[in-house]
Coordinates of C-alpha atoms in Angstrom, one line a residue:
M1 CA 148.5 -33.5 -3.9
K2 CA 150.4 -35.0 -5.3
R3 CA 149.0 -37.6 -7.4
C4 CA 150.8 -40.8 -7.9
H5 CA 149.7 -42.3 -11.2
S6 CA 152.3 -45.1 -11.5
Q7 CA 150.6 -46.3 -8.2
P8 CA 147.8 -48.5 -9.8
L9 CA 150.7 -50.6 -11.8
K10 CA 153.3 -51.1 -8.4
L11 CA 149.6 -52.1 -7.1
T12 CA 148.8 -54.5 -9.9
A13 CA 152.1 -56.7 -9.2
A14 CA 151.8 -56.1 -5.5
I15 CA 148.4 -58.3 -5.8
A16 CA 150.1 -60.8 -8.8
I17 CA 152.8 -62.0 -6.9
S18 CA 150.5 -62.1 -2.8
F19 CA 148.4 -64.1 -5.2
V20 CA 151.0 -67.1 -6.2
A21 CA 150.4 -67.6 -2.1
F22 CA 147.1 -68.6 -2.6
S23 CA 147.2 -72.3 -2.7
A24 CA 149.3 -72.5 1.1
Q25 CA 147.6 -72.4 3.6
A26 CA 148.3 -69.4 5.5
N27 CA 151.0 -68.7 8.5
D28 CA 149.0 -69.6 11.2
T29 CA 152.1 -69.4 13.2
L30 CA 152.1 -66.0 13.6
A31 CA 149.1 -66.4 14.8
S32 CA 150.4 -68.2 18.3
A33 CA 153.5 -65.6 18.3
N34 CA 151.2 -63.4 19.8
N35 CA 147.7 -63.5 19.4
S36 CA 145.9 -60.9 21.0
F37 CA 146.3 -56.7 20.6
H38 CA 143.9 -53.3 21.8
H39 CA 145.9 -51.5 19.7
D40 CA 145.0 -51.3 15.5
T41 CA 146.1 -49.1 12.7
S42 CA 145.8 -48.5 9.5
A43 CA 146.5 -46.7 6.4
S44 CA 145.3 -47.5 2.8
Y45 CA 145.4 -46.6 -0.7
I46 CA 142.3 -46.9 -2.9
T47 CA 142.6 -46.8 -7.2
D48 CA 141.5 -46.9 -9.9
T49 CA 142.9 -48.4 -13.4
D50 CA 141.0 -45.9 -16.0
N51 CA 141.6 -42.6 -14.1
S52 CA 145.0 -42.9 -10.2
D53 CA 143.2 -39.9 -10.4
N54 CA 140.1 -41.0 -8.7
A55 CA 142.5 -42.4 -5.3
Y56 CA 141.0 -42.8 -1.7
L57 CA 143.7 -41.7 0.7
F58 CA 142.5 -43.5 3.9
A59 CA 143.9 -43.9 8.1
S60 CA 142.8 -44.8 11.1
Y61 CA 143.5 -45.2 14.2
R62 CA 141.1 -47.6 17.4
Y63 CA 141.8 -48.7 20.3
Y64 CA 140.4 -51.5 21.9
F65 CA 139.5 -51.8 25.9
D66 CA 139.2 -55.6 25.8
A67 CA 142.1 -57.5 24.4
V68 CA 140.9 -58.6 20.8
S69 CA 142.3 -62.5 19.4
T70 CA 143.8 -63.2 16.6
D71 CA 142.7 -66.7 16.6
L72 CA 139.4 -65.9 15.9
G73 CA 138.8 -66.2 12.7
P74 CA 140.8 -64.5 9.7
W75 CA 143.0 -62.1 9.7
A76 CA 140.2 -59.0 8.6
L77 CA 137.6 -60.4 11.4
N78 CA 139.3 -60.5 14.6
T79 CA 138.1 -57.1 15.7
F80 CA 134.0 -58.0 14.8
L81 CA 134.5 -61.4 17.0
A82 CA 136.1 -59.5 19.5
Q83 CA 133.4 -57.7 20.6
S84 CA 134.5 -55.1 22.5
S85 CA 133.8 -51.2 23.5
N86 CA 136.1 -48.7 21.2
F87 CA 137.5 -46.0 20.6
G88 CA 138.8 -45.0 16.9
V89 CA 139.8 -42.2 14.6
N90 CA 140.0 -41.8 10.6
Y91 CA 141.3 -39.5 8.1
L92 CA 139.3 -39.4 4.6
K93 CA 140.6 -37.8 1.5
S94 CA 139.1 -38.5 -1.7
D95 CA 141.2 -37.6 -4.8
L96 CA 138.1 -37.6 -7.0
A97 CA 135.5 -35.2 -5.4
E98 CA 138.3 -33.1 -3.8
T99 CA 137.0 -33.8 -0.4
S100 CA 138.8 -34.2 2.8
S101 CA 136.8 -36.0 6.3
Y102 CA 138.1 -36.4 10.4
Q103 CA 135.8 -38.2 12.2
V104 CA 136.0 -39.4 15.5
D105 CA 133.1 -42.4 16.9
G106 CA 132.6 -45.0 20.0
T107 CA 131.2 -47.8 20.8
Y108 CA 130.4 -49.1 24.1
V109 CA 129.1 -53.3 24.9
F110 CA 127.7 -54.4 27.5
E111 CA 127.8 -56.7 28.9
S112 CA 123.9 -57.9 28.1
N113 CA 125.6 -57.6 24.4
W114 CA 123.7 -55.2 23.5
F115 CA 126.1 -52.4 22.5
I116 CA 125.7 -48.2 21.0
G117 CA 127.6 -46.2 19.0
A118 CA 128.1 -42.9 18.4
N119 CA 131.0 -40.9 15.7
Y120 CA 131.2 -36.9 14.9
Q121 CA 132.7 -36.6 11.1
Q122 CA 133.9 -32.5 10.0
I123 CA 133.9 -32.5 6.4
N124 CA 135.8 -30.1 3.7
D125 CA 134.2 -29.4 0.2
D126 CA 136.9 -28.5 -2.2
D127 CA 135.2 -29.6 -5.2
D128 CA 135.3 -26.4 -7.3
S129 CA 132.3 -28.6 -10.1
F130 CA 129.5 -28.1 -7.5
A131 CA 126.5 -26.1 -8.5
W132 CA 128.5 -24.2 -5.0
P133 CA 132.6 -23.4 -5.9
Y134 CA 133.4 -22.8 -2.5
N135 CA 135.2 -25.0 0.7
Y136 CA 132.4 -24.7 3.0
D137 CA 132.2 -27.7 5.8
E138 CA 129.6 -29.9 7.0
S139 CA 129.2 -32.0 9.6
L140 CA 128.4 -34.9 10.3
Y141 CA 127.2 -36.5 13.4
G142 CA 125.2 -40.5 14.2
L143 CA 124.3 -42.6 16.9
K144 CA 123.9 -46.4 17.0
L145 CA 121.6 -49.1 19.3
G146 CA 122.7 -52.9 18.1
Y147 CA 122.2 -57.1 19.5
Y148 CA 125.1 -59.2 19.5
F149 CA 122.3 -62.7 19.3
N150 CA 126.0 -64.9 19.3
E151 CA 129.5 -64.6 18.8
S152 CA 130.1 -64.0 15.5
S153 CA 126.9 -62.2 15.2
Q154 CA 124.8 -58.8 15.7
I155 CA 121.7 -57.1 14.0
S156 CA 121.2 -53.0 14.5
I157 CA 119.9 -49.5 14.1
F158 CA 121.7 -46.8 13.2
Y159 CA 120.3 -43.0 12.7
Q160 CA 123.4 -40.2 11.7
N161 CA 122.0 -37.2 10.2
Q162 CA 124.9 -34.7 7.6
S163 CA 124.5 -30.9 7.9
G164 CA 126.0 -27.2 5.9
S165 CA 125.6 -24.0 5.2
D166 CA 128.0 -21.0 3.6
S167 CA 126.7 -17.7 2.2
Y168 CA 128.9 -15.0 0.3
Q169 CA 129.4 -11.3 0.3
H170 CA 130.2 -8.7 -1.9
T171 CA 134.0 -7.0 -1.0
S172 CA 134.6 -4.6 -3.4
G173 CA 138.4 -5.5 -4.1
S174 CA 137.7 -8.4 -3.0
G175 CA 138.3 -10.2 -5.8
Q176 CA 136.6 -13.8 -4.2
N177 CA 133.5 -13.6 -6.0
F178 CA 133.2 -16.0 -9.2
Q179 CA 131.2 -14.2 -11.9
I180 CA 131.0 -10.6 -12.1
G181 CA 128.7 -9.3 -10.9
L182 CA 128.3 -11.3 -7.6
L183 CA 126.5 -9.9 -5.1
A184 CA 125.5 -12.8 -2.9
A185 CA 125.5 -16.3 -2.8
N186 CA 123.8 -18.1 0.0
F187 CA 124.0 -22.4 0.1
D188 CA 122.9 -24.7 3.0
N189 CA 123.1 -28.7 2.9
Q190 CA 120.1 -31.4 5.1
S191 CA 120.0 -34.6 5.3
D192 CA 118.4 -36.9 7.8
T193 CA 120.0 -40.9 7.5
F194 CA 118.5 -44.1 9.3
G195 CA 118.5 -47.7 8.8
I196 CA 119.3 -51.6 10.1
E197 CA 122.3 -53.5 9.3
T198 CA 123.0 -56.6 10.4
Q199 CA 126.5 -58.7 10.3
S200 CA 126.9 -63.0 10.7
Y201 CA 130.0 -65.0 9.7
I202 CA 129.9 -68.7 9.9
P203 CA 132.4 -70.9 10.9
M204 CA 132.4 -73.7 7.9
E205 CA 134.8 -77.1 8.0
S206 CA 135.7 -77.8 4.4
I207 CA 136.7 -73.8 4.1
N208 CA 137.7 -71.7 7.3
G209 CA 133.8 -70.0 6.9
V210 CA 131.5 -67.2 5.2
N211 CA 130.5 -63.6 6.3
L212 CA 127.6 -61.9 5.7
F213 CA 126.8 -59.2 5.5
A214 CA 123.6 -56.6 4.7
R215 CA 122.3 -53.3 5.6
W216 CA 119.1 -50.8 4.1
Q217 CA 119.0 -47.3 4.5
Y218 CA 116.5 -44.1 3.8
T219 CA 117.6 -40.7 2.8
D220 CA 116.0 -38.0 2.9
A221 CA 117.7 -34.7 1.3
S222 CA 117.6 -30.9 0.4
Q223 CA 119.8 -28.5 -1.1
Y224 CA 119.2 -24.7 -1.1
Y225 CA 121.0 -22.3 -3.3
Y226 CA 120.7 -18.4 -3.8
Y227 CA 122.0 -15.9 -5.8
R228 CA 122.5 -11.6 -6.6
L229 CA 123.8 -10.1 -9.8
A230 CA 125.0 -6.7 -9.7
Q231 CA 123.1 -4.9 -13.1
D232 CA 125.7 -4.5 -16.3
G233 CA 124.3 -2.5 -19.0
F234 CA 122.2 -5.3 -20.0
L235 CA 120.2 -6.0 -17.4
P236 CA 118.8 -4.9 -13.7
E237 CA 119.7 -6.0 -11.5
R238 CA 118.0 -10.7 -10.9
Y239 CA 118.7 -13.1 -8.5
F240 CA 118.4 -17.7 -9.2
T241 CA 117.1 -19.7 -5.8
T242 CA 117.4 -23.6 -6.6
D243 CA 116.0 -25.4 -4.4
I244 CA 115.7 -29.8 -4.6
D245 CA 114.2 -32.4 -2.3
N246 CA 115.3 -35.9 -2.9
T247 CA 115.0 -39.3 -0.8
F248 CA 117.0 -42.5 -1.8
N249 CA 116.4 -45.4 -1.0
H250 CA 120.0 -47.8 -0.6
I251 CA 120.1 -52.0 -0.1
F252 CA 123.4 -53.9 0.2
L253 CA 124.6 -57.4 0.7
A254 CA 127.8 -59.5 0.5
A255 CA 128.9 -62.5 1.1
D256 CA 132.7 -63.0 1.2
F257 CA 134.2 -66.8 1.8
Y258 CA 137.5 -67.1 3.7
I259 CA 139.7 -69.8 2.2
N260 CA 141.9 -69.6 5.3
K261 CA 142.0 -67.2 7.8
S262 CA 144.4 -64.7 4.5
W263 CA 142.1 -65.0 1.7
S264 CA 138.7 -64.2 0.9
I265 CA 136.7 -64.4 -2.9
G266 CA 133.3 -62.3 -2.6
A267 CA 130.3 -60.4 -3.7
Q268 CA 128.6 -58.3 -3.5
Y269 CA 125.5 -56.4 -5.1
D270 CA 123.7 -52.8 -4.1
W271 CA 120.4 -52.1 -5.8
Q272 CA 119.6 -47.6 -5.0
D273 CA 116.5 -45.3 -6.0
I274 CA 116.1 -41.7 -6.3
D275 CA 113.4 -39.6 -6.8
I276 CA 114.4 -35.6 -7.0
K277 CA 112.2 -32.7 -6.6
Q278 CA 114.4 -29.4 -8.4
F279 CA 112.0 -25.9 -7.6
N280 CA 113.5 -23.5 -10.1
S281 CA 112.8 -19.9 -10.1
S282 CA 114.7 -16.6 -10.7
S283 CA 113.4 -12.9 -11.4
F284 CA 112.6 -13.3 -15.1
T285 CA 111.2 -16.3 -14.1
P286 CA 109.1 -15.1 -10.3
E287 CA 106.9 -18.3 -10.7
G288 CA 109.2 -20.9 -10.7
D289 CA 109.3 -24.4 -12.4
T290 CA 109.1 -27.8 -10.9
I291 CA 111.6 -31.0 -12.7
E292 CA 110.7 -34.4 -10.8
V293 CA 113.4 -38.0 -11.6
S294 CA 112.9 -41.1 -10.8
D295 CA 115.3 -43.4 -11.6
S296 CA 117.2 -46.7 -10.1
V297 CA 119.8 -48.7 -10.5
N298 CA 121.2 -52.3 -10.0
N299 CA 125.2 -52.7 -9.4
Y300 CA 126.8 -55.5 -8.6
G301 CA 130.6 -56.4 -8.2
L302 CA 133.4 -59.7 -7.2
N303 CA 135.8 -59.2 -5.7
T304 CA 139.5 -61.1 -3.4
A305 CA 141.4 -60.0 -0.7
Y306 CA 144.0 -61.5 0.6
W307 CA 146.0 -60.5 3.8
W308 CA 149.3 -61.4 4.1
Q309 CA 151.3 -61.5 7.9
I310 CA 155.2 -60.5 7.7
S311 CA 154.9 -60.4 11.5
P312 CA 153.3 -60.3 14.7
H313 CA 152.3 -57.3 15.0
F314 CA 152.8 -55.6 10.9
S315 CA 151.0 -57.5 7.9
A316 CA 149.4 -56.2 4.3
K317 CA 146.3 -56.2 2.7
F318 CA 146.2 -56.6 -1.0
S319 CA 142.6 -56.3 -2.4
A320 CA 140.4 -55.6 -5.6
S321 CA 137.2 -55.7 -7.6
K322 CA 135.1 -55.7 -10.1
L323 CA 131.5 -53.6 -10.3
F324 CA 129.2 -54.0 -12.7
N325 CA 125.4 -51.9 -13.4
D326 CA 122.1 -52.2 -15.6
N327 CA 122.7 -48.8 -16.8
D328 CA 124.7 -48.4 -20.0
D329 CA 127.9 -47.3 -18.1
N330 CA 128.7 -49.9 -17.5
Q331 CA 133.2 -49.7 -17.2
D332 CA 136.0 -51.7 -17.8
S333 CA 138.3 -50.0 -15.0
L334 CA 139.2 -52.2 -11.6
L335 CA 139.4 -51.5 -7.5
F336 CA 142.9 -51.3 -6.0
G337 CA 143.5 -51.9 -2.8
L338 CA 146.6 -51.5 -0.6
D339 CA 146.0 -51.1 3.2
L340 CA 149.6 -51.8 5.4
N341 CA 148.6 -52.9 9.3
A342 CA 150.4 -51.8 12.7
R343 CA 148.8 -54.1 15.6
F344 CA 150.1 -54.2 19.3

């Protein structure tokens, strides 16, 4: 992909221009001109001011079986407040991790206000800085069960499984081995995640309203690496293995205050706790050795976003956010996002 080095400056200018309109109320006449839709498409770009290569491209299409009203709450929350059965497809490209993914998902809402959802995602990893240097694919599938306990609130539980594996066998003259003398290699990745999340939008008199979101999730993951090297003039044939087991606890809290239908100001808190147990062995140390690491980090964030409803069917959303943490690796960068949206 061609790098977009000039994009952050353009996004900064666009966001600055859009903020001029914050003092004015959103143009509600656009909502009455065409106040419902079934199709929702978007294309997004997110970048980091410290590193323009740290960019994400996202594209999506979603169909709602019931008409979604634009009169319900802020523009950005219309689809959440609709509480409608839907089906969608998504594409994500990450420059920093050099990965791309494709996802299909759907949600069915019962008349009793219960809903169920399922998703499948295919991930292609091209990151050659990883311990496994080859491109490989991973699959992810997930299930969700939830309940709408009023017209603007929901709670749900979810489960996701992610897995991927790959192997290499030396073929004489193939030139594919990344290390001289590599005869064989194997890689395997497995993870299970389950959690609970809730979201609630609360209309208010002084402002449009506040959107509250909370999620807790737990992940149990494992990775396995095996390399077998050929004999050379100095060393005999040898092998190396790495077996990693890790667990993650993750809590995410967010509150977004909508000044009007278009403009929001928000804050977020993110806590992560990780325990890693790594076992290394080789032909030189067949008894192996174990490394154990435990760590936790607190992340904080501030953000603002503006939804510009250009016409009854087309809009642009500008966003900016700043993240902080309690480690010594704080960066002065800002994240800027641009989302182009069409609803019809």
